[in-house]
mmCIF file of C-alpha atoms in Angstrom:
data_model
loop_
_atom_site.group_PDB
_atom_site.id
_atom_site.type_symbol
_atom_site.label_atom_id
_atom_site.label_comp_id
_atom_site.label_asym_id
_atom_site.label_seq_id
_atom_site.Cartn_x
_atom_site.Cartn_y
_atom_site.Cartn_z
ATOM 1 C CA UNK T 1161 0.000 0.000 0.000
ATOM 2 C CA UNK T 1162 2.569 2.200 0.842
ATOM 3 C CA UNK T 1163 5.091 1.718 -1.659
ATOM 4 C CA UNK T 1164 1.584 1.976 -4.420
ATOM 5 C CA UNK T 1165 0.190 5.094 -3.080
ATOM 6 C CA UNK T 1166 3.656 6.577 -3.856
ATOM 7 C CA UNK T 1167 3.007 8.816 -6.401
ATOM 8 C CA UNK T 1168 6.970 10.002 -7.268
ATOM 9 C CA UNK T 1169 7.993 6.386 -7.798
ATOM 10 C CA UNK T 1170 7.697 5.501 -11.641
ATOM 11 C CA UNK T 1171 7.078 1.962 -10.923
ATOM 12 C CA UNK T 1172 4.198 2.263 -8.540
ATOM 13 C CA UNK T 1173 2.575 4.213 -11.340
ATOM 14 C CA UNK T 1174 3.111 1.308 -13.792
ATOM 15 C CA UNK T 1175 2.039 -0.505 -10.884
ATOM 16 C CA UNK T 1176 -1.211 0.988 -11.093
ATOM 17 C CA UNK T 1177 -1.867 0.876 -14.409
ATOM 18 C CA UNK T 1178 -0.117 -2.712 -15.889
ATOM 19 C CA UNK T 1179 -1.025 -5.909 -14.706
ATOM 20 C CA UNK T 1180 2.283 -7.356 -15.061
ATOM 21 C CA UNK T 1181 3.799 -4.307 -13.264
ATOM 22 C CA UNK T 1182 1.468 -4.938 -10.407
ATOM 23 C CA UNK T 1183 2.425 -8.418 -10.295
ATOM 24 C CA UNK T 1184 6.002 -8.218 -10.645
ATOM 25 C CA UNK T 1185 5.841 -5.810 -7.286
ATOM 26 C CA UNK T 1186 3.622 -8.297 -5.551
ATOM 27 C CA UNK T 1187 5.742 -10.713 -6.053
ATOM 28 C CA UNK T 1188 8.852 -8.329 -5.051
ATOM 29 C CA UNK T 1189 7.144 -7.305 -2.021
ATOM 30 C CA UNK T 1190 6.482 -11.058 -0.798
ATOM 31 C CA UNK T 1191 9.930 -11.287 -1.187
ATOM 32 C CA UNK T 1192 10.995 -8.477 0.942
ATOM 33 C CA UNK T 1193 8.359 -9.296 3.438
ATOM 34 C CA UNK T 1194 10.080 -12.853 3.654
ATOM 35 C CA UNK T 1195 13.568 -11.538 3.568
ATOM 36 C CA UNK T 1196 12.528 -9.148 7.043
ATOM 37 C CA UNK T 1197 9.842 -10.413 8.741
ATOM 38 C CA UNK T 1198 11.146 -14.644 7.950
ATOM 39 C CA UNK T 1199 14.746 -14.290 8.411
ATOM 40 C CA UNK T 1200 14.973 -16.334 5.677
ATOM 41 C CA UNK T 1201 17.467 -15.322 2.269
ATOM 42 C CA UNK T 1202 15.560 -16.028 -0.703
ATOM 43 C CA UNK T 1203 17.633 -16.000 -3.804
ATOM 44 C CA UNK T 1204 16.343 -13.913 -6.818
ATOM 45 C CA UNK T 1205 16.876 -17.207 -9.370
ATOM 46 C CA UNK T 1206 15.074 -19.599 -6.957
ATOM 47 C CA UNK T 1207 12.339 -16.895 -7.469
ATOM 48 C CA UNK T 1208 12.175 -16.422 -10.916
ATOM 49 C CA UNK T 1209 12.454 -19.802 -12.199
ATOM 50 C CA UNK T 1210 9.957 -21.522 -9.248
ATOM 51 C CA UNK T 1211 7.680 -18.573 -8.215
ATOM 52 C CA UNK T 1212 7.355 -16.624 -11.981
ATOM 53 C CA UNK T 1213 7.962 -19.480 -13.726
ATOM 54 C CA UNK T 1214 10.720 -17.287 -15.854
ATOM 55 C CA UNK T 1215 8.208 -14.650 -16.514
ATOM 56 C CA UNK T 1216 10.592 -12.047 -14.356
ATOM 57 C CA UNK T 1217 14.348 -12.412 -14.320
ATOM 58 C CA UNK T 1218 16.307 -12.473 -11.778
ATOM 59 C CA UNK T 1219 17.984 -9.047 -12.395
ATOM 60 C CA UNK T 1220 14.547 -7.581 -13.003
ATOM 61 C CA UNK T 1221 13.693 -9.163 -9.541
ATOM 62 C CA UNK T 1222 16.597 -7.428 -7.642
ATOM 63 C CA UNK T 1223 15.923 -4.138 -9.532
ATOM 64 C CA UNK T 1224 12.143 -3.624 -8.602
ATOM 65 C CA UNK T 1225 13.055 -4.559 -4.816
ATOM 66 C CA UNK T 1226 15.827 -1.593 -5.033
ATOM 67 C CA UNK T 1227 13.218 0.304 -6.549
ATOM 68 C CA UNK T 1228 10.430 -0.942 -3.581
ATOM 69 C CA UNK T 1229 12.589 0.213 -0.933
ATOM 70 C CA UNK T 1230 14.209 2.958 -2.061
ATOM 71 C CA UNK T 1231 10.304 4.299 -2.454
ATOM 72 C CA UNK T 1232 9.704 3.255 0.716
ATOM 73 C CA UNK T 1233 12.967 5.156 2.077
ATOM 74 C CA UNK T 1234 14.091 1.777 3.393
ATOM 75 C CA UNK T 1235 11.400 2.189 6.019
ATOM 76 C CA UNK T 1236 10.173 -1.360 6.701
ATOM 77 C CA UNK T 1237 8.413 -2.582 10.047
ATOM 78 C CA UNK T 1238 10.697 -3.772 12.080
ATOM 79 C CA UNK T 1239 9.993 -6.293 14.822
ATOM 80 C CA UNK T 1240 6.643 -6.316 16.593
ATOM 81 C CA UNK T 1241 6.118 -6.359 20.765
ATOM 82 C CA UNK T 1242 4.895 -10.003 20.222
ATOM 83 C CA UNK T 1243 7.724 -11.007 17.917
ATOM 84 C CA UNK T 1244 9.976 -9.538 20.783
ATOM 85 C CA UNK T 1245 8.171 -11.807 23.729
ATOM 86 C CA UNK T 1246 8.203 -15.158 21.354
ATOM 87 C CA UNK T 1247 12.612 -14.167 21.092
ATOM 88 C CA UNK T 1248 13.088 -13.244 24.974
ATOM 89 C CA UNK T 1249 10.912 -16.208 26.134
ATOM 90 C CA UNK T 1250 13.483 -18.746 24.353
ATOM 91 C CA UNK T 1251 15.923 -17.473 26.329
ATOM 92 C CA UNK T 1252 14.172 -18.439 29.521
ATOM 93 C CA UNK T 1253 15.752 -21.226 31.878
ATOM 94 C CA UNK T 1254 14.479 -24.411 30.589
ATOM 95 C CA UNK T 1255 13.046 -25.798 34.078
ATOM 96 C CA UNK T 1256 9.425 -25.260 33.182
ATOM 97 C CA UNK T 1257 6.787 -27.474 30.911
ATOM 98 C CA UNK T 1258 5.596 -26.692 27.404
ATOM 99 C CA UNK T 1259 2.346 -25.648 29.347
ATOM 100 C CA UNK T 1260 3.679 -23.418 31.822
ATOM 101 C CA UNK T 1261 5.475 -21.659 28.653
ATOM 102 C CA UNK T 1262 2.515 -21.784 26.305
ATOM 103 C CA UNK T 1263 0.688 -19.991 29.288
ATOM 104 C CA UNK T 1264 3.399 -17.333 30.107
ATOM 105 C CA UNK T 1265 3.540 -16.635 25.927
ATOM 106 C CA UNK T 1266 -0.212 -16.608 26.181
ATOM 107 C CA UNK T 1267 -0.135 -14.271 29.149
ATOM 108 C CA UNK T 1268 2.379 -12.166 27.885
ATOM 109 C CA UNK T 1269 1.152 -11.566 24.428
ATOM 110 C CA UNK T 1270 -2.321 -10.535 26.262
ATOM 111 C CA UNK T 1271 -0.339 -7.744 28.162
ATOM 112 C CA UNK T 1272 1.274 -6.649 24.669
ATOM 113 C CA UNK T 1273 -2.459 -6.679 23.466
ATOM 114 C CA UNK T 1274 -3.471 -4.388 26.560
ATOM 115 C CA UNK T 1275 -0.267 -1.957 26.096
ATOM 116 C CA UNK T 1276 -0.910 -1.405 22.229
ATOM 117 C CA UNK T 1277 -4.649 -0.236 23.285
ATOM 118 C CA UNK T 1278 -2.807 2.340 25.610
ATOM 119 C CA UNK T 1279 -1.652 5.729 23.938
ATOM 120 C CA UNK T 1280 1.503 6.533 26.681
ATOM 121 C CA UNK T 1281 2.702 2.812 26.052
ATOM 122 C CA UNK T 1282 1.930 2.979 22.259
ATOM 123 C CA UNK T 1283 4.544 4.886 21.901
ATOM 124 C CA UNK T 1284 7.014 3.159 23.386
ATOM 125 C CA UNK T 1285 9.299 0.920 21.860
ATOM 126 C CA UNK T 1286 8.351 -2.465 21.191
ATOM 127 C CA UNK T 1287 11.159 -4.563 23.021
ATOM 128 C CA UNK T 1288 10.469 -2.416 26.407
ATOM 129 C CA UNK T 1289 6.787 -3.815 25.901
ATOM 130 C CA UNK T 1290 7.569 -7.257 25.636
ATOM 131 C CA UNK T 1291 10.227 -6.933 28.480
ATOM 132 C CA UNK T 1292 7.891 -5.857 30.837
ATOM 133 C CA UNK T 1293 4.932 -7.620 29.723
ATOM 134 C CA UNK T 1294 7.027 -11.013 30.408
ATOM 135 C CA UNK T 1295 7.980 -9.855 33.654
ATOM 136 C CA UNK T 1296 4.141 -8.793 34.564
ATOM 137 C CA UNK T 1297 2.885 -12.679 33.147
ATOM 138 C CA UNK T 1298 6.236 -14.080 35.389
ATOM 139 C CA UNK T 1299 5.382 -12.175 38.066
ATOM 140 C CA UNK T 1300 1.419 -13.421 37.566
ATOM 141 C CA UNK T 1301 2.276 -16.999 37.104
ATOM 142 C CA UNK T 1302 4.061 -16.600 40.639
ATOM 143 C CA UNK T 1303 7.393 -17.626 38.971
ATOM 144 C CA UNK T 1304 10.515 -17.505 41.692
ATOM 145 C CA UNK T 1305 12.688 -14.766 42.024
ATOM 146 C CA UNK T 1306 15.926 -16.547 40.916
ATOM 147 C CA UNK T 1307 13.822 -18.145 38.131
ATOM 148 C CA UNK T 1308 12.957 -14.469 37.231
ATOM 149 C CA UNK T 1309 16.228 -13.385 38.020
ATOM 150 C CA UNK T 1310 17.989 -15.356 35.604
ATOM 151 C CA UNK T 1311 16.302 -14.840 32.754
ATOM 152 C CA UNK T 1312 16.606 -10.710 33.079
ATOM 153 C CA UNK T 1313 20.126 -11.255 33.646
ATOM 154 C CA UNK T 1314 20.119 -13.550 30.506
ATOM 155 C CA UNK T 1315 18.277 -10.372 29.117
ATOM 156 C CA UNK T 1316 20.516 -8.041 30.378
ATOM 157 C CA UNK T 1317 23.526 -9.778 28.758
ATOM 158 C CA UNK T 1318 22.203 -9.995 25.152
ATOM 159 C CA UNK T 1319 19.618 -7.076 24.769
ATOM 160 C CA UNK T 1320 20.786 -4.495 27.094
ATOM 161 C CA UNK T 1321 17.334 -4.256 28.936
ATOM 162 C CA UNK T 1322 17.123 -3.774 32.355
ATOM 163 C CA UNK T 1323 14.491 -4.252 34.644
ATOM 164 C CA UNK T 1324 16.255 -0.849 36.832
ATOM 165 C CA UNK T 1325 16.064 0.858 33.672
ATOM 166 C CA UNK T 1326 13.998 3.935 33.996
ATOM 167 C CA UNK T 1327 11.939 3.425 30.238
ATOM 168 C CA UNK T 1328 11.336 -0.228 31.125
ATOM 169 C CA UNK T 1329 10.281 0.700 34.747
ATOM 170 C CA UNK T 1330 7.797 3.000 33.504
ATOM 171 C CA UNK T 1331 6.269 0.668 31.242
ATOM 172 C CA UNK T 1332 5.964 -1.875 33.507
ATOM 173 C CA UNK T 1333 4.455 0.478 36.202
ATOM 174 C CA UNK T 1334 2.472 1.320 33.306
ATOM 175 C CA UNK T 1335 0.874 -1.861 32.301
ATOM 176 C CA UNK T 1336 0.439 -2.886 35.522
ATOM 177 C CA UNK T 1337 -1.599 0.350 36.171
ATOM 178 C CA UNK T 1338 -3.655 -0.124 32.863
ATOM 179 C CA UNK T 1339 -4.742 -3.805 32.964
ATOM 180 C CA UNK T 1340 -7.915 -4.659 34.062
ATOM 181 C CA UNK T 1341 -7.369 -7.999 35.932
ATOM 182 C CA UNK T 1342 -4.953 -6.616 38.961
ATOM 183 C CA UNK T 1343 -7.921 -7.903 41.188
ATOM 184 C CA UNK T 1344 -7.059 -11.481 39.778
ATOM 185 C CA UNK T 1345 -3.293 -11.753 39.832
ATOM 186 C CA UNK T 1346 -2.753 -9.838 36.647
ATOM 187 C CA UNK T 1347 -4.146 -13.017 35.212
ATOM 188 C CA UNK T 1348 -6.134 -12.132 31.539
ATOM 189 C CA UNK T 1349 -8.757 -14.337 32.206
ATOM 190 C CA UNK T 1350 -10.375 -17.294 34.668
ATOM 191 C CA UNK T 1351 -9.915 -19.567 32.151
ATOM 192 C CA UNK T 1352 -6.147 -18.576 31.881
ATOM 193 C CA UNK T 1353 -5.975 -17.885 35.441
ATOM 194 C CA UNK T 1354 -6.543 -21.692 36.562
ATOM 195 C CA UNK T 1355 -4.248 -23.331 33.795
ATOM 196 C CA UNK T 1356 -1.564 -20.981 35.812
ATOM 197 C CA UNK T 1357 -2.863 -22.181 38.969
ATOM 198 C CA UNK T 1358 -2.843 -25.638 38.216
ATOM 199 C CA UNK T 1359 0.748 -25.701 36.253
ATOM 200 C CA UNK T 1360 2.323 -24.119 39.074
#
């Protein structure tokens, strides 16, 4: 949409008006999209010859993706606040059961939910959401302290977050603050609220 509604960029306006345009820049886009979101390097041949069936060349390929993001300014969406929890969770001590962590993601992701719904923690940035929106689940699920403690120093090591920090501080006072189910243990719902019960 973006990179279409540009209306300086040559190619969105063949975009707009040639079928084959518009599908070569789908099929660039995908590509991109892959290449940031997936993680994954997706060669321009393996592309051409299996996706276009040679309709697109490689080269023209790699030239309508400069051309994408160079319209776009190189601006791309970088990681969300849930793709953030999914990456600090795996680097939680590996003591607890696939339910326990498939209640803490769930948990976790609902605070994330509850924080993008906020304006003040809207704006903040998304890896100071999930940081504190794991700590609020932990802290829900009644997780120990050197359970706790070891992942944020885990956290500390690779990311640079801190728990002290004043900016992830805030947003955990923040959320915290904000969510509805403080009366329940921070817990997002009774349904979710008993699985934790009974896990721990």
């Amino acid at each position: 949409d973006r990179f279409l509604s540009n209306s300086i960029c040559r190619r969105a306006k063949a975009a707009l008006i040639s079928r084959q345009e518009f599908q070569l820049c789908f099929i660039t886009c995908l590509v991109i999209a892959i290449k940031n979101r997936g993680g994954m390097s997706v060669s321009s041949n393996f592309i051409s010859k299996l996706l276009c069936h040679g309709l697109y060349s490689a080269n023209e390929i790699l030239q309508v993706e400069l051309e994408i993001l160079s319209g776009l300014s190189w601006k791309l969406n970088g990681p969300t606040a849930t793709d953030f929890v999914h990456a600090f969770l795996q680097l939680m001590p590996h003591q607890k059961t696939e339910k326990v962590m498939e209640s803490l993601i769930e948990l976790a992701e609902a605070h994330v939910e509850i924080a993008m719904m906020d304006y003040v923690l809207a704006l903040q940035e998304p890896s100071s959401i999930a940081y504190s929106s794991v700590l609020v689940a932990m802290d829900c699920m009644g997780c120990s302290d050197v359970y706790i403690s070891v992942w944020m120093q885990s956290i500390s090591i690779l990311t640079g977050h801190d728990a002290a920090d004043s900016r992830n501080e805030f947003v955990r006072r923040r959320l915290i603050e904000i969510t509805p189910f403080t009366q329940t243990c921070f817990c997002y719902s009774r349904h979710v609220h008993k699985r934790c019960r009974k896990l721990l």
